[in-house]
Coordinates of C-alpha atoms in Angstrom, one line a residue:
M257 CA 17.4 61.5 -49.4
E258 CA 18.9 58.5 -48.4
S259 CA 17.4 55.1 -47.1
P260 CA 17.9 53.9 -43.9
G261 CA 20.9 51.3 -43.7
A262 CA 22.2 52.2 -47.6
T263 CA 26.1 53.3 -48.1
S264 CA 26.8 55.6 -50.4
R265 CA 28.5 54.5 -54.1
P266 CA 30.5 57.8 -55.7
G267 CA 30.7 58.2 -59.5
A268 CA 27.0 58.5 -60.8
T269 CA 26.0 62.2 -61.8
V270 CA 22.6 64.1 -62.5
G271 CA 22.8 67.4 -64.3
G272 CA 26.3 67.4 -64.1
C273 CA 25.7 67.0 -60.2
P274 CA 27.2 64.4 -58.4
L275 CA 25.1 61.8 -56.8
N276 CA 25.8 59.4 -54.3
T277 CA 24.1 55.7 -55.6
V278 CA 23.4 53.1 -52.9
D279 CA 23.5 49.4 -52.0
S280 CA 20.6 47.9 -50.6
P281 CA 21.3 45.7 -47.6
A282 CA 19.9 42.6 -49.9
D283 CA 23.0 43.7 -52.7
R284 CA 25.4 43.5 -49.7
A285 CA 23.9 39.9 -48.9
G286 CA 24.0 38.7 -52.1
R287 CA 27.6 39.0 -52.7
P288 CA 28.5 36.8 -49.9
G289 CA 25.8 34.4 -50.9
R290 CA 27.1 34.0 -54.5
R291 CA 30.6 32.9 -53.2
S292 CA 29.5 30.6 -50.8
R293 CA 27.7 28.6 -53.4
L294 CA 31.1 28.7 -55.3
R295 CA 32.8 27.7 -52.4
Q296 CA 30.2 24.9 -51.9
S297 CA 30.5 23.9 -55.7
G298 CA 34.0 23.6 -55.5
A299 CA 34.1 21.4 -52.1
W300 CA 31.3 18.9 -54.0
L301 CA 33.5 18.9 -57.2
A302 CA 36.8 18.2 -55.0
A303 CA 34.8 15.4 -53.2
L304 CA 33.6 13.7 -56.1
V305 CA 37.1 13.8 -57.6
L306 CA 38.7 12.6 -54.3
L307 CA 36.2 9.3 -54.2
A308 CA 37.1 8.3 -57.7
T309 CA 40.3 8.3 -57.2
S310 CA 40.1 7.0 -53.6
G311 CA 38.5 4.1 -54.7
V312 CA 41.4 3.3 -57.3
V313 CA 44.3 3.9 -54.7
G314 CA 42.3 1.9 -51.6
C315 CA 42.2 -1.2 -54.0
R316 CA 46.0 -0.7 -54.7
A317 CA 46.8 -0.6 -50.7
A318 CA 44.6 -3.5 -50.4
G319 CA 46.6 -5.3 -52.8
V320 CA 43.1 -6.2 -55.3
D321 CA 42.9 -5.8 -58.8
A322 CA 39.2 -5.4 -58.2
V323 CA 37.0 -5.2 -61.6
T324 CA 36.5 -2.9 -64.3
P325 CA 37.9 -0.2 -64.5
V326 CA 40.0 -0.4 -61.6
P327 CA 42.5 -2.7 -63.4
Q328 CA 43.0 -0.2 -66.5
V329 CA 43.2 2.6 -64.4
L330 CA 45.8 0.9 -62.3
A331 CA 48.0 0.6 -65.1
F332 CA 48.2 4.1 -65.3
L333 CA 48.4 4.9 -61.6
P334 CA 51.5 7.6 -61.9
W335 CA 48.4 9.8 -64.0
L336 CA 46.3 9.7 -60.6
L337 CA 48.8 12.5 -59.4
V338 CA 46.8 15.0 -61.7
P339 CA 43.2 14.4 -60.3
A340 CA 44.6 14.5 -56.8
G341 CA 46.3 17.9 -57.5
V342 CA 43.1 19.3 -58.8
A343 CA 41.1 18.3 -55.7
L344 CA 43.7 19.7 -53.5
L345 CA 43.5 23.2 -55.4
L346 CA 39.7 22.7 -55.3
A347 CA 39.9 22.0 -51.6
G348 CA 41.8 24.9 -50.9
L349 CA 39.5 27.4 -53.1
A350 CA 36.6 26.1 -51.1
R351 CA 38.5 26.7 -47.9
W352 CA 37.2 22.6 -47.2
R353 CA 39.8 21.3 -44.4
T354 CA 38.6 18.2 -44.8
G355 CA 39.1 18.2 -48.4
L356 CA 42.8 19.5 -48.0
V357 CA 43.7 16.8 -45.6
W358 CA 42.4 13.7 -47.9
A359 CA 43.7 15.5 -51.1
L360 CA 47.2 15.6 -49.0
L361 CA 47.1 12.0 -47.5
L362 CA 45.8 10.9 -51.3
L363 CA 49.1 12.6 -53.0
G364 CA 51.6 10.9 -50.3
A365 CA 50.1 7.3 -50.7
L366 CA 50.4 7.9 -54.6
G367 CA 53.7 9.1 -54.0
W368 CA 55.0 6.2 -52.0
W369 CA 53.8 3.7 -54.5
L370 CA 55.4 5.3 -57.5
R371 CA 58.7 3.8 -55.8
P372 CA 60.4 0.8 -57.1
Y373 CA 58.6 -2.4 -56.4
G374 CA 60.5 -5.5 -55.2
P375 CA 64.3 -5.8 -54.0
G376 CA 66.8 -3.8 -54.9
P377 CA 70.0 -4.8 -56.8
G378 CA 71.7 -8.0 -55.5
G379 CA 74.3 -10.3 -56.4
G380 CA 74.9 -14.0 -57.4
D381 CA 76.9 -16.3 -55.9
G382 CA 80.3 -17.2 -57.3
P383 CA 82.0 -15.7 -60.5
V384 CA 80.2 -15.1 -63.7
I385 CA 80.2 -18.2 -65.9
A386 CA 78.2 -16.7 -68.6
T387 CA 77.0 -13.6 -70.4
V388 CA 73.5 -13.7 -72.1
K389 CA 71.7 -11.2 -73.8
V390 CA 68.1 -11.1 -73.8
M391 CA 65.6 -9.5 -76.2
T392 CA 61.5 -9.5 -75.8
A393 CA 59.5 -7.7 -78.4
N394 CA 55.7 -7.6 -79.1
L395 CA 55.0 -7.5 -82.9
Q396 CA 51.5 -6.2 -82.8
F397 CA 49.7 -9.1 -84.7
G398 CA 52.9 -9.6 -86.7
R399 CA 53.2 -5.7 -88.3
A400 CA 56.9 -5.0 -86.7
T401 CA 58.3 -8.2 -88.2
P402 CA 61.2 -6.2 -90.1
G403 CA 61.5 -4.4 -87.0
L404 CA 62.2 -7.4 -85.1
F405 CA 65.0 -8.4 -87.8
A406 CA 66.6 -4.8 -87.6
A407 CA 66.6 -4.5 -84.2
V408 CA 68.4 -8.3 -83.6
R409 CA 70.7 -7.6 -85.9
R410 CA 72.0 -4.4 -83.8
E411 CA 71.3 -6.1 -80.4
K412 CA 72.3 -9.3 -81.6
P413 CA 70.6 -10.9 -78.5
D414 CA 71.4 -14.6 -77.5
L415 CA 67.6 -15.4 -76.4
V416 CA 64.9 -13.6 -78.2
Y417 CA 61.2 -13.8 -76.8
V418 CA 58.6 -12.9 -79.5
E419 CA 55.2 -12.1 -78.9
E420 CA 52.0 -11.6 -81.8
C421 CA 54.2 -13.7 -84.2
S422 CA 51.5 -14.4 -86.9
F423 CA 51.4 -16.6 -89.4
V424 CA 53.5 -13.9 -91.9
C425 CA 55.7 -13.6 -88.9
A426 CA 56.9 -17.3 -88.3
D427 CA 57.1 -17.9 -91.9
A428 CA 59.4 -14.8 -92.4
L429 CA 61.4 -15.9 -89.2
R430 CA 63.0 -18.7 -91.7
T431 CA 64.9 -16.2 -94.1
G432 CA 64.9 -12.9 -91.8
L433 CA 66.6 -14.8 -88.6
P434 CA 67.7 -18.1 -90.0
R435 CA 68.8 -21.1 -88.4
S436 CA 72.6 -20.3 -89.0
V437 CA 71.8 -17.4 -86.7
Y438 CA 69.5 -18.8 -84.5
P439 CA 70.1 -22.8 -84.4
Y440 CA 67.3 -23.6 -81.9
R441 CA 63.8 -22.3 -81.6
V442 CA 60.5 -22.8 -80.9
V443 CA 57.4 -21.4 -83.2
V444 CA 53.7 -21.6 -82.5
R445 CA 52.5 -20.4 -86.1
K446 CA 49.0 -19.3 -85.0
A447 CA 47.1 -16.1 -86.3
G448 CA 46.9 -12.6 -85.2
S449 CA 48.4 -12.0 -81.5
K450 CA 48.4 -15.7 -80.8
G451 CA 51.4 -17.1 -82.2
S452 CA 54.8 -16.5 -80.3
A453 CA 58.5 -17.9 -80.7
I454 CA 61.5 -18.3 -78.7
L455 CA 64.6 -18.0 -80.5
S456 CA 68.0 -19.2 -78.9
V457 CA 71.6 -19.7 -79.8
F458 CA 71.7 -22.4 -76.9
P459 CA 70.5 -25.9 -77.3
L460 CA 66.9 -26.2 -76.4
R461 CA 64.7 -29.3 -74.8
S462 CA 61.4 -29.1 -75.4
A463 CA 59.3 -28.2 -72.4
P464 CA 55.3 -28.2 -71.4
A465 CA 53.7 -24.6 -72.4
V466 CA 51.7 -22.5 -70.2
A467 CA 48.1 -22.4 -71.0
G468 CA 46.7 -19.6 -72.7
T469 CA 44.5 -17.5 -74.9
M470 CA 47.5 -16.6 -76.7
A471 CA 50.6 -19.0 -77.1
M472 CA 53.2 -19.2 -74.1
P473 CA 55.9 -21.6 -75.3
G474 CA 58.5 -22.9 -72.9
A475 CA 61.8 -24.7 -73.3
T476 CA 64.8 -25.7 -71.1
A477 CA 67.9 -23.9 -72.5
R478 CA 71.5 -25.5 -71.9
I479 CA 73.7 -22.6 -71.0
H480 CA 77.1 -23.3 -70.5
G481 CA 76.2 -26.8 -69.3
V482 CA 73.2 -25.5 -66.9
P483 CA 69.9 -26.5 -67.6
V484 CA 67.6 -22.9 -67.4
R485 CA 64.1 -22.4 -67.8
V486 CA 63.0 -20.5 -70.6
Q487 CA 59.1 -19.5 -70.6
L488 CA 57.6 -17.0 -72.5
A489 CA 54.8 -15.0 -71.1
H490 CA 51.9 -13.5 -72.6
P491 CA 48.6 -13.4 -71.0
M492 CA 45.3 -12.1 -72.3
P493 CA 45.0 -7.9 -71.5
P494 CA 42.8 -6.6 -68.6
L495 CA 39.6 -5.7 -70.9
P496 CA 36.5 -4.9 -69.7
R497 CA 34.9 -8.3 -69.9
Q498 CA 37.9 -10.3 -69.9
V499 CA 39.1 -9.5 -66.7
G500 CA 38.7 -12.2 -64.8
L501 CA 40.4 -14.2 -67.7
W502 CA 43.5 -11.7 -67.7
K503 CA 43.7 -12.9 -63.5
R504 CA 43.3 -16.7 -64.6
E505 CA 46.0 -16.8 -67.1
L506 CA 48.7 -14.3 -65.0
G507 CA 47.8 -16.9 -62.3
R508 CA 49.1 -19.9 -64.4
V509 CA 52.4 -17.9 -65.1
R510 CA 52.8 -17.4 -61.4
S511 CA 52.4 -21.1 -60.8
F512 CA 54.8 -21.8 -63.6
A513 CA 57.0 -19.2 -61.6
A514 CA 56.8 -21.1 -58.5
A515 CA 56.6 -24.5 -59.7
G516 CA 60.8 -25.1 -59.1
R517 CA 63.8 -23.6 -58.2
A518 CA 65.5 -24.1 -61.3
P519 CA 67.4 -20.9 -63.1
T520 CA 64.6 -18.9 -64.9
I521 CA 64.5 -16.3 -67.3
L522 CA 60.6 -15.4 -67.9
A523 CA 60.1 -12.8 -70.3
G524 CA 57.2 -11.4 -72.5
D525 CA 54.3 -9.0 -72.5
F526 CA 52.9 -9.7 -69.2
N527 CA 50.0 -7.1 -69.9
A528 CA 50.3 -6.2 -66.3
S529 CA 52.7 -3.5 -64.3
Q530 CA 54.0 -3.2 -60.8
D531 CA 50.4 -1.9 -60.1
H532 CA 48.9 -4.8 -60.4
A533 CA 48.6 -6.9 -57.5
A534 CA 48.5 -10.1 -60.0
F535 CA 52.0 -9.4 -61.5
R536 CA 53.2 -8.2 -57.9
R537 CA 52.6 -12.0 -56.5
I538 CA 54.8 -13.6 -59.5
L539 CA 57.7 -11.2 -57.5
E540 CA 56.3 -11.9 -53.9
D541 CA 57.0 -15.6 -54.5
G542 CA 60.6 -14.7 -54.4
H543 CA 62.2 -16.6 -56.9
L544 CA 61.8 -14.5 -59.7
H545 CA 63.1 -10.7 -59.8
D546 CA 62.2 -7.8 -62.3
S547 CA 65.3 -6.7 -64.3
A548 CA 64.3 -3.5 -65.2
R549 CA 63.8 -2.9 -61.6
L550 CA 67.3 -4.1 -60.8
A551 CA 68.7 -1.8 -63.3
G552 CA 67.1 1.2 -62.4
H553 CA 64.3 1.3 -65.1
Y554 CA 61.4 0.4 -63.1
R555 CA 59.2 3.4 -64.3
T556 CA 60.2 2.9 -68.1
P557 CA 56.9 3.0 -70.0
S558 CA 56.9 -0.1 -72.5
W559 CA 53.1 0.8 -74.0
P560 CA 51.8 2.7 -75.7
A561 CA 55.1 2.9 -77.4
G562 CA 54.8 6.8 -77.4
A563 CA 53.5 6.9 -73.5
W564 CA 54.4 10.1 -72.5
P565 CA 55.7 11.4 -69.6
A566 CA 54.3 8.3 -68.0
G567 CA 53.1 5.1 -68.9
P568 CA 52.8 1.3 -68.0
Q569 CA 55.5 -0.9 -68.0
I570 CA 53.9 -4.4 -68.9
D571 CA 57.1 -6.1 -70.8
H572 CA 59.3 -7.5 -68.5
V573 CA 62.1 -9.9 -68.0
L574 CA 62.2 -11.7 -65.0
V575 CA 65.4 -13.8 -63.5
S576 CA 65.8 -15.8 -60.9
G577 CA 68.4 -15.2 -58.0
G578 CA 71.5 -16.7 -60.0
F579 CA 71.6 -14.1 -62.2
T580 CA 72.8 -10.6 -62.1
V581 CA 71.4 -7.9 -64.4
A582 CA 74.2 -5.5 -66.0
S583 CA 72.0 -3.1 -67.9
A584 CA 68.5 -3.1 -69.4
R585 CA 66.9 -0.8 -72.1
F586 CA 63.9 -0.3 -73.8
F587 CA 64.3 0.9 -77.2
P588 CA 61.4 1.4 -80.0
L589 CA 60.3 -1.5 -82.2
R590 CA 59.2 0.1 -85.4
G591 CA 55.6 -1.4 -86.5
S592 CA 54.6 -2.3 -82.9
D593 CA 52.6 -0.5 -80.2
H594 CA 55.0 -1.7 -78.0
R595 CA 58.8 -0.6 -76.9
G596 CA 61.3 -4.0 -77.2
L597 CA 63.3 -4.7 -73.9
V598 CA 67.0 -6.0 -74.4
V599 CA 68.7 -7.0 -71.0
R600 CA 71.9 -8.3 -70.6
L601 CA 72.5 -10.7 -67.5
G602 CA 75.4 -12.2 -66.0
M603 CA 75.0 -16.0 -64.9
H604 CA 76.9 -17.1 -61.8
A605 CA 78.5 -20.5 -60.8
G606 CA 76.2 -22.1 -58.8
T607 CA 72.9 -20.9 -60.3

């Protein structure tokens, strides 16, 4: 005899005879309850992901680098598309409308900031009076010194900015890239990552360095009779306990860039990408432009060397408005965790 409110479930037999089994009201109530709990858990997980991601995106929107871990995560801003997409999926499965809207807005904001930052390709005034090929290379404590020599022989740049040129690197420059090839140079001999060098085929006149933990030498080059400021950038990276130092040293680089309106080529490992406010401020002052952006390579990763499909572009060649960018290319630098960057510039009359 069936109990009141029960439903039959076919398939069971007793003594070979079919027997209708039943689901009690409690069983029927349990299944929707479990689904409800799963949806609630999905909504909570989506909310946690959205909160964490929104914190970083909010700092990007506000133009602040904040504190650890925000600067470190901002370097990999394109990767935030992954958690935002996961949150969208979870919110959809949980039927959480607010979460769906939140995730879509977050994805839209991320898509907006994946666009190139800064002005588009422009042009200098007057005819091109000189072509200048610039290379910047971080040698990772000098380990990539042989790789640098091979790249320089292949590319034949006119100006070479070398970061993390250790004692061994500085000594090797004398024979690997002798003065017969680069007669003018500024070399700061320091241990490990602190050493740096600028090599030039153009005459150099000494200029004050930008103060920093790692050497950031500068000079004035005479290019086709025009004095051009050449400055190497290598501020400290935004390590968890050194974010304040990173901001101060990038601020000094910005002060150099804004100090005058003379033609300028500022290049090196900035330890900052277009998603860091401290780097964008250098460009927002209006004097300098990012050559990779002008050449259409604004999201090409430069560190770590094997970054795929997206990583930060922290190695830059910034130029003043009298230069046009004919090409910019990142290349593998054997022995280094950075990729090198070589840029071909046109210097215009009236620069």
